[in-house]
mmCIF file of C-alpha atoms and ligand atoms in Angstrom:
data_model
loop_
_atom_site.group_PDB
_atom_site.id
_atom_site.type_symbol
_atom_site.label_atom_id
_atom_site.label_comp_id
_atom_site.label_asym_id
_atom_site.label_seq_id
_atom_site.Cartn_x
_atom_site.Cartn_y
_atom_site.Cartn_z
ATOM 1 C CA MET A 1 18.636 18.613 113.039
ATOM 2 C CA THR A 2 16.640 20.140 116.009
ATOM 3 C CA GLU A 3 13.065 21.114 115.816
ATOM 4 C CA PRO A 4 12.432 24.268 113.611
ATOM 5 C CA LEU A 5 12.256 27.613 115.148
ATOM 6 C CA ILE A 6 9.340 28.827 113.065
ATOM 7 C CA GLU A 7 7.316 27.002 110.645
ATOM 8 C CA LEU A 8 4.539 27.989 108.162
ATOM 9 C CA ARG A 9 2.578 25.274 106.936
ATOM 10 C CA ASN A 10 0.242 25.763 103.965
ATOM 11 C CA VAL A 11 -0.541 29.334 105.072
ATOM 12 C CA THR A 12 -3.268 31.241 103.243
ATOM 13 C CA LYS A 13 -4.205 34.777 104.344
ATOM 14 C CA VAL A 14 -7.242 36.452 102.821
ATOM 15 C CA TYR A 15 -8.033 39.974 103.806
ATOM 16 C CA GLY A 16 -11.816 41.165 103.589
ATOM 17 C CA GLY A 17 -14.860 38.824 102.834
ATOM 18 C CA GLY A 18 -14.759 35.145 102.471
ATOM 19 C CA VAL A 19 -12.422 33.245 100.191
ATOM 20 C CA LEU A 20 -15.189 33.477 97.440
ATOM 21 C CA SER A 21 -16.127 37.116 98.083
ATOM 22 C CA ARG A 22 -15.359 39.562 95.297
ATOM 23 C CA GLU A 23 -13.670 42.038 97.659
ATOM 24 C CA ALA A 24 -11.340 39.378 99.199
ATOM 25 C CA THR A 25 -7.648 39.803 98.607
ATOM 26 C CA VAL A 26 -5.600 36.682 98.909
ATOM 27 C CA ALA A 27 -2.345 38.265 100.225
ATOM 28 C CA LEU A 28 -0.700 34.909 100.765
ATOM 29 C CA ASP A 29 -1.530 31.669 98.983
ATOM 30 C CA ASP A 30 -0.746 28.301 100.410
ATOM 31 C CA VAL A 31 2.827 29.249 101.619
ATOM 32 C CA SER A 32 5.085 26.898 103.478
ATOM 33 C CA LEU A 33 8.367 28.088 105.062
ATOM 34 C CA THR A 34 10.601 26.836 107.922
ATOM 35 C CA VAL A 35 13.311 28.990 109.770
ATOM 36 C CA GLN A 36 15.708 26.905 111.428
ATOM 37 C CA GLY A 37 17.390 28.283 114.657
ATOM 38 C CA ASP A 38 20.622 26.302 114.481
ATOM 39 C CA THR A 39 22.016 27.499 111.137
ATOM 40 C CA PRO A 40 21.552 31.251 111.631
ATOM 41 C CA GLN A 41 21.383 32.928 108.224
ATOM 42 C CA ILE A 42 20.064 36.051 106.718
ATOM 43 C CA VAL A 43 17.261 34.973 104.472
ATOM 44 C CA SER A 44 15.731 37.674 102.205
ATOM 45 C CA VAL A 45 12.175 37.953 101.298
ATOM 46 C CA VAL A 46 12.006 39.892 97.950
ATOM 47 C CA GLY A 47 8.949 41.015 96.019
ATOM 48 C CA GLU A 48 7.311 43.959 94.760
ATOM 49 C CA SER A 49 4.821 46.065 96.678
ATOM 50 C CA GLY A 50 1.653 44.077 97.416
ATOM 51 C CA SER A 51 3.225 40.677 97.046
ATOM 52 C CA GLY A 52 2.470 39.708 100.618
ATOM 53 C CA LYS A 53 5.913 40.237 102.337
ATOM 54 C CA THR A 54 4.298 42.277 105.293
ATOM 55 C CA THR A 55 1.605 39.749 105.633
ATOM 56 C CA LEU A 56 4.227 37.133 105.865
ATOM 57 C CA ALA A 57 6.051 38.927 108.501
ATOM 58 C CA SER A 58 2.787 39.708 110.560
ATOM 59 C CA LEU A 59 1.850 36.031 110.485
ATOM 60 C CA LEU A 60 5.360 35.157 111.601
ATOM 61 C CA MET A 61 5.206 37.540 114.419
ATOM 62 C CA GLY A 62 1.680 36.252 115.433
ATOM 63 C CA PHE A 63 0.108 39.737 114.770
ATOM 64 C CA ILE A 64 -2.398 38.345 112.474
ATOM 65 C CA ALA A 65 -3.901 34.831 112.188
ATOM 66 C CA PRO A 66 -3.743 32.758 109.080
ATOM 67 C CA THR A 67 -7.191 32.191 107.209
ATOM 68 C CA SER A 68 -6.116 28.592 106.803
ATOM 69 C CA GLY A 69 -2.950 26.649 107.628
ATOM 70 C CA THR A 70 -0.686 27.018 110.597
ATOM 71 C CA VAL A 71 2.193 29.076 112.016
ATOM 72 C CA ARG A 72 4.175 27.139 114.649
ATOM 73 C CA TYR A 73 6.872 28.529 116.954
ATOM 74 C CA ARG A 74 9.056 25.741 118.186
ATOM 75 C CA GLY A 75 6.356 23.236 117.640
ATOM 76 C CA GLU A 76 3.492 25.276 119.077
ATOM 77 C CA ASP A 77 0.631 26.856 117.283
ATOM 78 C CA VAL A 78 1.229 30.615 117.611
ATOM 79 C CA SER A 79 -2.338 31.539 117.527
ATOM 80 C CA LYS A 80 -2.815 29.481 120.715
ATOM 81 C CA LEU A 81 0.061 30.778 122.694
ATOM 82 C CA ARG A 82 -0.925 32.263 125.986
ATOM 83 C CA GLY A 83 0.670 33.563 129.134
ATOM 84 C CA GLU A 84 4.341 32.581 129.701
ATOM 85 C CA HIS A 85 4.576 30.900 126.402
ATOM 86 C CA MET A 86 3.314 34.147 124.578
ATOM 87 C CA ARG A 87 5.857 36.215 126.597
ATOM 88 C CA GLU A 88 8.490 34.007 125.614
ATOM 89 C CA PHE A 89 7.467 34.075 122.006
ATOM 90 C CA ARG A 90 7.317 37.948 122.161
ATOM 91 C CA ARG A 91 10.851 38.213 123.532
ATOM 92 C CA ASP A 92 12.299 35.566 121.224
ATOM 93 C CA VAL A 93 11.000 36.938 117.931
ATOM 94 C CA GLN A 94 11.877 40.543 117.508
ATOM 95 C CA ALA A 95 10.818 42.866 114.840
ATOM 96 C CA VAL A 96 12.599 45.867 113.185
ATOM 97 C CA PHE A 97 10.083 47.875 111.245
ATOM 98 C CA GLN A 98 10.161 50.098 108.207
ATOM 99 C CA ASP A 99 9.591 53.312 110.059
ATOM 100 C CA PRO A 100 12.218 53.820 112.948
ATOM 101 C CA PHE A 101 10.033 56.872 114.011
ATOM 102 C CA SER A 102 7.006 54.838 114.823
ATOM 103 C CA VAL A 103 8.973 53.321 117.689
ATOM 104 C CA PHE A 104 10.146 56.693 119.211
ATOM 105 C CA ASN A 105 8.211 58.958 121.320
ATOM 106 C CA PRO A 106 9.566 62.469 120.337
ATOM 107 C CA PHE A 107 9.190 63.720 123.961
ATOM 108 C CA TYR A 108 11.353 60.995 125.462
ATOM 109 C CA LYS A 109 14.986 60.683 125.205
ATOM 110 C CA VAL A 110 16.045 57.615 122.978
ATOM 111 C CA ASP A 111 17.144 55.872 126.010
ATOM 112 C CA HIS A 112 13.475 55.267 126.724
ATOM 113 C CA VAL A 113 13.272 52.748 123.727
ATOM 114 C CA LEU A 114 15.921 50.728 125.359
ATOM 115 C CA THR A 115 14.803 50.984 128.979
ATOM 116 C CA VAL A 116 11.247 49.826 128.360
ATOM 117 C CA PRO A 117 12.072 46.277 127.264
ATOM 118 C CA ILE A 118 14.851 46.026 130.031
ATOM 119 C CA HIS A 119 12.027 46.699 132.518
ATOM 120 C CA LYS A 120 9.346 44.626 130.921
ATOM 121 C CA PHE A 121 11.569 41.553 130.537
ATOM 122 C CA ARG A 122 13.645 42.120 133.572
ATOM 123 C CA LEU A 123 16.912 42.196 131.753
ATOM 124 C CA ALA A 124 18.892 43.943 134.428
ATOM 125 C CA ARG A 125 19.040 43.890 138.123
ATOM 126 C CA SER A 126 20.698 47.002 138.826
ATOM 127 C CA LYS A 127 21.152 50.438 137.284
ATOM 128 C CA SER A 128 24.750 49.732 136.236
ATOM 129 C CA GLU A 129 23.782 46.492 134.740
ATOM 130 C CA ARG A 130 21.148 48.296 132.797
ATOM 131 C CA THR A 131 23.575 50.858 131.495
ATOM 132 C CA GLU A 132 26.037 48.263 130.615
ATOM 133 C CA LEU A 133 23.403 46.343 128.624
ATOM 134 C CA MET A 134 22.443 49.353 126.710
ATOM 135 C CA GLU A 135 25.954 50.298 125.955
ATOM 136 C CA SER A 136 27.018 47.222 124.644
ATOM 137 C CA ALA A 137 23.809 46.694 122.498
ATOM 138 C CA LEU A 138 24.562 50.169 121.026
ATOM 139 C CA GLU A 139 28.237 49.291 120.343
ATOM 140 C CA THR A 140 27.235 46.079 118.653
ATOM 141 C CA VAL A 141 25.228 48.074 115.944
ATOM 142 C CA GLY A 142 28.144 50.490 115.510
ATOM 143 C CA LEU A 143 26.765 53.487 117.623
ATOM 144 C CA ARG A 144 28.762 55.297 120.199
ATOM 145 C CA PRO A 145 26.747 55.369 123.429
ATOM 146 C CA ASP A 146 28.050 58.831 124.438
ATOM 147 C CA GLU A 147 26.639 60.052 121.205
ATOM 148 C CA THR A 148 23.362 58.457 121.545
ATOM 149 C CA LEU A 149 22.175 58.105 125.036
ATOM 150 C CA GLY A 150 20.711 61.302 126.577
ATOM 151 C CA ARG A 151 19.671 62.625 123.075
ATOM 152 C CA TYR A 152 16.111 63.145 121.698
ATOM 153 C CA PRO A 153 15.003 61.229 118.634
ATOM 154 C CA HIS A 154 15.171 64.323 116.449
ATOM 155 C CA GLN A 155 18.842 64.770 117.384
ATOM 156 C CA LEU A 156 19.671 61.624 115.531
ATOM 157 C CA SER A 157 19.853 60.672 111.854
ATOM 158 C CA GLY A 158 17.391 58.197 110.588
ATOM 159 C CA GLY A 159 20.009 55.608 110.115
ATOM 160 C CA GLN A 160 21.065 56.059 114.002
ATOM 161 C CA ARG A 161 17.479 55.825 115.108
ATOM 162 C CA GLN A 162 17.090 52.615 113.012
ATOM 163 C CA ARG A 163 20.087 51.176 114.490
ATOM 164 C CA ILE A 164 18.774 51.840 117.941
ATOM 165 C CA THR A 165 15.795 49.693 117.109
ATOM 166 C CA VAL A 166 18.181 46.981 116.002
ATOM 167 C CA ALA A 167 20.033 47.426 119.344
ATOM 168 C CA ARG A 168 16.844 47.259 121.063
ATOM 169 C CA ALA A 169 16.076 43.854 119.343
ATOM 170 C CA LEU A 170 19.225 42.264 120.091
ATOM 171 C CA MET A 171 19.191 43.250 123.825
ATOM 172 C CA LEU A 172 16.504 40.694 124.300
ATOM 173 C CA ARG A 173 18.809 37.992 122.892
ATOM 174 C CA PRO A 174 16.142 36.877 120.331
ATOM 175 C CA ARG A 175 16.039 33.639 118.357
ATOM 176 C CA LEU A 176 14.969 35.442 115.317
ATOM 177 C CA ILE A 177 14.725 38.967 113.968
ATOM 178 C CA VAL A 178 12.238 39.873 111.331
ATOM 179 C CA ALA A 179 13.177 43.051 109.589
ATOM 180 C CA ASP A 180 10.404 44.379 107.415
ATOM 181 C CA GLU A 181 11.889 47.092 104.992
ATOM 182 C CA PRO A 182 14.251 48.423 107.637
ATOM 183 C CA VAL A 183 15.983 50.599 105.323
ATOM 184 C CA SER A 184 13.199 51.748 102.890
ATOM 185 C CA MET A 185 12.475 54.968 104.630
ATOM 186 C CA VAL A 186 16.147 55.942 105.454
ATOM 187 C CA ASP A 187 18.402 57.932 103.007
ATOM 188 C CA ALA A 188 20.311 55.854 100.678
ATOM 189 C CA SER A 189 23.633 56.950 102.302
ATOM 190 C CA LEU A 190 22.637 55.528 105.535
ATOM 191 C CA ARG A 191 21.377 52.159 104.467
ATOM 192 C CA ALA A 192 24.617 50.458 104.367
ATOM 193 C CA THR A 193 25.349 51.093 108.041
ATOM 194 C CA ILE A 194 21.828 49.597 109.053
ATOM 195 C CA LEU A 195 22.387 46.601 106.937
ATOM 196 C CA GLU A 196 25.802 46.222 108.343
ATOM 197 C CA SER A 197 24.432 46.292 111.797
ATOM 198 C CA LEU A 198 22.109 43.472 110.883
ATOM 199 C CA ARG A 199 24.973 41.399 109.445
ATOM 200 C CA THR A 200 27.019 41.925 112.730
ATOM 201 C CA VAL A 201 24.073 40.990 114.934
ATOM 202 C CA ASN A 202 23.534 37.751 112.726
ATOM 203 C CA GLN A 203 27.186 36.895 112.710
ATOM 204 C CA THR A 204 28.237 37.686 116.423
ATOM 205 C CA LEU A 205 25.002 36.701 118.070
ATOM 206 C CA ASN A 206 24.147 33.866 115.703
ATOM 207 C CA VAL A 207 20.663 35.267 115.261
ATOM 208 C CA PRO A 208 18.843 34.254 112.037
ATOM 209 C CA ILE A 209 17.353 37.248 110.412
ATOM 210 C CA LEU A 210 14.498 37.457 107.869
ATOM 211 C CA TYR A 211 15.317 40.420 105.736
ATOM 212 C CA ILE A 212 12.010 41.708 104.035
ATOM 213 C CA THR A 213 12.548 44.107 101.073
ATOM 214 C CA HIS A 214 11.253 45.240 97.687
ATOM 215 C CA ASP A 215 14.824 45.862 96.848
ATOM 216 C CA LEU A 216 16.767 42.972 95.340
ATOM 217 C CA GLY A 217 20.028 45.050 95.391
ATOM 218 C CA THR A 218 20.279 45.260 99.180
ATOM 219 C CA ALA A 219 18.955 41.642 99.593
ATOM 220 C CA TYR A 220 21.971 40.554 97.377
ATOM 221 C CA HIS A 221 24.387 42.317 99.555
ATOM 222 C CA VAL A 222 23.002 41.312 102.899
ATOM 223 C CA SER A 223 21.717 37.886 102.677
ATOM 224 C CA ASP A 224 22.716 34.166 102.339
ATOM 225 C CA HIS A 225 19.480 32.916 100.905
ATOM 226 C CA ILE A 226 16.692 34.516 99.103
ATOM 227 C CA LEU A 227 12.950 33.794 98.523
ATOM 228 C CA VAL A 228 11.319 35.595 95.732
ATOM 229 C CA MET A 229 7.593 36.257 96.137
ATOM 230 C CA TYR A 230 5.003 37.087 93.538
ATOM 231 C CA ARG A 231 1.430 37.899 94.542
ATOM 232 C CA GLY A 232 1.382 35.873 97.597
ATOM 233 C CA THR A 233 3.270 32.826 96.346
ATOM 234 C CA ILE A 234 6.939 31.963 96.551
ATOM 235 C CA VAL A 235 8.134 31.649 93.021
ATOM 236 C CA GLU A 236 11.881 31.086 93.485
ATOM 237 C CA ALA A 237 14.159 30.252 96.393
ATOM 238 C CA GLY A 238 18.005 29.436 96.799
ATOM 239 C CA GLU A 239 21.322 30.683 97.700
ATOM 240 C CA VAL A 240 21.664 34.376 96.837
ATOM 241 C CA GLU A 241 24.538 34.007 94.534
ATOM 242 C CA THR A 242 22.748 31.546 92.473
ATOM 243 C CA VAL A 243 19.412 33.102 92.284
ATOM 244 C CA ILE A 244 20.842 36.433 91.303
ATOM 245 C CA ASN A 245 23.387 35.245 88.909
ATOM 246 C CA ALA A 246 21.163 32.475 87.364
ATOM 247 C CA PRO A 247 17.618 33.480 88.052
ATOM 248 C CA LYS A 248 15.183 30.685 86.879
ATOM 249 C CA HIS A 249 11.695 32.255 87.221
ATOM 250 C CA PRO A 250 10.758 34.600 84.538
ATOM 251 C CA TYR A 251 9.594 37.001 87.219
ATOM 252 C CA THR A 252 12.975 36.831 88.999
ATOM 253 C CA GLN A 253 14.566 37.520 85.617
ATOM 254 C CA LEU A 254 12.424 40.537 85.064
ATOM 255 C CA LEU A 255 13.088 41.830 88.543
ATOM 256 C CA ILE A 256 16.809 41.548 88.053
ATOM 257 C CA ASP A 257 16.793 43.003 84.547
ATOM 258 C CA SER A 258 15.048 46.072 85.912
ATOM 259 C CA ILE A 259 17.933 46.739 88.315
ATOM 260 C CA PRO A 260 20.840 49.185 87.491
ATOM 261 C CA TRP A 261 23.696 46.935 88.982
ATOM 262 C CA PRO A 262 26.701 48.838 89.973
ATOM 263 C CA ASP A 263 29.266 46.861 88.197
ATOM 264 C CA PRO A 264 28.621 47.114 84.365
ATOM 265 C CA THR A 265 31.056 44.395 83.512
ATOM 266 C CA ARG A 266 29.127 41.799 85.340
ATOM 267 C CA ARG A 267 26.357 40.090 83.424
ATOM 268 C CA TRP A 268 23.467 39.213 85.704
ATOM 269 C CA GLY A 269 21.150 36.381 84.986
ATOM 270 C CA GLU A 270 22.898 35.165 81.975
ATOM 271 C CA GLU A 271 20.596 32.162 81.548
ATOM 272 C CA ARG A 272 17.509 33.267 79.754
ATOM 273 C CA VAL A 273 14.330 31.460 78.875
ATOM 274 C CA GLU A 274 12.958 31.715 75.428
ATOM 275 C CA ARG A 275 9.366 32.015 74.663
ATOM 276 C CA THR A 276 8.326 28.467 74.005
ATOM 277 C CA GLU A 277 4.854 28.707 72.648
ATOM 278 C CA ALA A 278 2.848 31.571 71.313
ATOM 279 C CA PHE A 279 -0.028 31.410 73.908
ATOM 280 C CA SER A 280 -2.636 33.996 74.875
ATOM 281 C CA VAL A 281 -3.375 33.824 78.623
ATOM 282 C CA PRO A 282 -7.043 34.141 79.629
ATOM 283 C CA ASP A 283 -8.064 36.717 81.988
ATOM 284 C CA GLU A 284 -9.141 34.392 84.612
ATOM 285 C CA HIS A 285 -7.691 30.851 85.290
ATOM 286 C CA GLY A 286 -6.615 28.884 88.176
ATOM 287 C CA GLY A 287 -2.878 28.459 87.148
ATOM 288 C CA CYS A 288 0.224 30.419 87.622
ATOM 289 C CA ARG A 289 -0.292 33.915 88.917
ATOM 290 C CA PHE A 290 2.451 35.269 86.799
ATOM 291 C CA ALA A 291 1.156 33.826 83.642
ATOM 292 C CA GLN A 292 -0.420 37.149 82.406
ATOM 293 C CA ARG A 293 2.867 38.870 82.488
ATOM 294 C CA CYS A 294 5.009 35.947 81.566
ATOM 295 C CA PRO A 295 6.875 36.022 78.224
ATOM 296 C CA SER A 296 7.138 32.337 78.314
ATOM 297 C CA ALA A 297 3.575 31.399 79.268
ATOM 298 C CA MET A 298 2.351 28.026 77.849
ATOM 299 C CA SER A 299 -1.033 26.314 77.873
ATOM 300 C CA LYS A 300 0.115 24.339 80.824
ATOM 301 C CA CYS A 301 0.601 27.507 83.031
ATOM 302 C CA VAL A 302 -3.132 28.083 83.167
ATOM 303 C CA THR A 303 -4.109 24.648 84.252
ATOM 304 C CA ALA A 304 -2.756 24.550 87.775
ATOM 305 C CA PRO A 305 -0.322 26.575 89.962
ATOM 306 C CA PRO A 306 3.091 25.202 89.277
ATOM 307 C CA PRO A 307 4.817 23.403 92.264
ATOM 308 C CA PRO A 308 8.528 24.131 92.932
ATOM 309 C CA PHE A 309 11.168 22.289 90.690
ATOM 310 C CA LEU A 310 14.569 21.867 91.624
ATOM 311 C CA SER A 311 16.299 23.783 88.874
ATOM 312 C CA SER A 312 19.753 23.009 90.319
ATOM 313 C CA PRO A 313 20.994 21.764 93.674
ATOM 314 C CA GLY A 314 19.854 24.236 96.300
ATOM 315 C CA HIS A 315 17.760 26.239 93.792
ATOM 316 C CA ALA A 316 14.131 25.831 93.113
ATOM 317 C CA ALA A 317 11.665 27.761 90.838
ATOM 318 C CA SER A 318 7.848 27.385 90.746
ATOM 319 C CA CYS A 319 7.539 27.439 86.974
ATOM 320 C CA TYR A 320 6.669 24.725 84.523
ATOM 321 C CA LEU A 321 9.827 25.687 82.257
ATOM 322 C CA TYR A 322 11.457 23.381 84.663
ATOM 323 C CA ALA A 323 9.036 20.617 84.740
ATOM 324 C CA ASP A 324 11.582 18.225 83.448
ATOM 325 C CA ARG A 325 13.590 18.597 86.879
ATOM 326 C CA PRO A 326 12.659 16.908 90.113
ATOM 327 C CA GLU A 327 9.521 18.300 91.588
ATOM 328 C CA LEU A 328 9.792 19.259 95.292
ATOM 329 C CA PRO A 329 7.101 19.233 97.899
ATOM 330 C CA LYS A 330 6.578 22.756 99.225
ATOM 331 C CA GLU A 331 8.063 22.094 102.473
ATOM 332 C CA ASP A 332 11.377 21.201 100.748
ATOM 333 C CA LEU A 333 11.552 24.574 99.229
ATOM 334 C CA SER A 334 12.142 25.994 102.740
ATOM 335 C CA THR A 335 14.796 23.308 103.512
ATOM 336 C CA LEU A 336 16.700 24.886 100.656
ATOM 337 C CA LEU A 337 16.531 28.280 102.393
ATOM 338 C CA THR A 338 17.452 27.350 105.951
ATOM 339 C CA LEU A 339 20.437 24.921 105.124
ATOM 340 C CA ALA A 340 23.430 25.991 103.326
ATOM 341 C CA PRO A 341 24.083 22.712 101.474
ATOM 342 C CA PRO A 342 27.722 21.686 101.473
ATOM 343 C CA GLU A 343 29.289 21.606 98.168
ATOM 344 C CA GLY A 344 28.320 18.827 96.013
ATOM 345 C CA SER A 345 25.801 17.320 98.748
ATOM 346 C CA SER A 346 22.069 16.688 98.114
ATOM 347 C CA ILE A 347 19.752 19.313 99.457
ATOM 348 C CA LYS A 348 18.044 17.176 101.870
ATOM 349 C CA ALA A 349 19.062 17.477 105.606
ATOM 350 C CA SER A 350 18.005 14.134 106.714
HETATM 351 N N1 ADP B 1 -5.216 44.827 106.516
HETATM 352 C C1 ADP B 1 -5.422 44.574 105.285
HETATM 353 N N2 ADP B 1 -6.614 44.762 104.786
HETATM 354 C C2 ADP B 1 -6.922 44.506 103.411
HETATM 355 N N3 ADP B 1 -6.095 44.076 102.564
HETATM 356 C C3 ADP B 1 -4.767 44.211 102.944
HETATM 357 C C4 ADP B 1 -4.355 44.429 104.340
HETATM 358 N N4 ADP B 1 -3.068 44.308 104.415
HETATM 359 C C5 ADP B 1 -2.536 44.033 103.187
HETATM 360 N N5 ADP B 1 -3.477 43.902 102.212
HETATM 361 C C6 ADP B 1 -3.553 43.544 100.709
HETATM 362 O O1 ADP B 1 -2.746 42.329 100.745
HETATM 363 C C7 ADP B 1 -1.807 42.367 99.734
HETATM 364 C C8 ADP B 1 -0.421 42.137 100.306
HETATM 365 O O2 ADP B 1 0.001 43.204 101.227
HETATM 366 P P1 ADP B 1 1.243 43.270 101.871
HETATM 367 O O3 ADP B 1 1.458 42.054 102.747
HETATM 368 O O4 ADP B 1 1.290 44.519 102.713
HETATM 369 O O5 ADP B 1 2.399 43.228 100.781
HETATM 370 P P2 ADP B 1 3.921 43.886 100.755
HETATM 371 O O6 ADP B 1 4.401 43.943 102.147
HETATM 372 O O7 ADP B 1 4.557 42.965 99.943
HETATM 373 O O8 ADP B 1 3.805 45.210 100.006
HETATM 374 C C9 ADP B 1 -1.945 43.662 99.042
HETATM 375 O O9 ADP B 1 -2.903 43.464 97.859
HETATM 376 C C10 ADP B 1 -2.568 44.513 100.203
HETATM 377 O O10 ADP B 1 -3.343 45.566 99.543
HETATM 378 MG MG1 MG B 2 5.233 45.590 103.132
#
């Protein structure tokens, strides 16, 4: 296996004040995650609003610095990248944001969004090369160049605008695309086409995609692996089918139960945990962050944050209900995400 593309190691992000300040928000709490470049997958990061998803994305993109821990890009500390290395990083890791409008200037034709990076990164040597590049990028995301180029942003639908931002990202031949809630501000009817365009980019250009969403439904449809976040921690990780069909963490079970799934004959999350011990969780404790809401909270849960346990091959949950299973070091949790374990194999890559 080659060197990881991006690596978060024990990353904590605290906003406002110091770690001990009352006003401080721990947006990310000791998160480790690795994205491999050689096994391009779509990995979803799912969690409710405020769980730290955008913070995770911003750290990965080098927009903000961790309070502690490190973010490495191909082995180099992102906060220390300068000059040519920074430029390379900016090209290699592309973002697709929640609001496609934020990228467009209403007074410029949409072409502008595509020509700026072409100039900035010198992607084309001639006008015809430039046109060719823009057209093929648009076609890859399912847009017709003659219906897109030459138009103003307001003349296109939200779905078309968002697909243009995907086209813009892929023109740069990135090594990773980070898409933070790319469909949450788009009409439901247009979501599928945008997600499809991400899937196409992933499959035809072999670009790994980190798909960040509060919507478990779209995550299920688009991704290979899934990572569930709760209040700044990763609570569950694994292959999407396994996690959705047999969620282990009580929080994931709650998330799945709250979703109206389209197929009523399918039973989601059949495995359910029983309340094991009548236990009243104190208001403040140094244990599991979900304990207060957890129907299965036990006295153990408030003693220390649960480490990830390997509930089944390729599937881990940070929950003491699985304390009888093998405990994983946090770094291994991300191994689960980045490598599709071949049938019956052990989860370790090396
Ligand atoms: N710039 C900021 N300053 C202070 N607090 C912030 C800032 N950005 C995010 N937060 C807080 O950090 C937590 C995680 O936020 P965020 O990463 O945006 O979550 P998500 O994207 O999952 O909704 C929230 O409690 C949010 O209020
Ligand atoms: Mg967010």
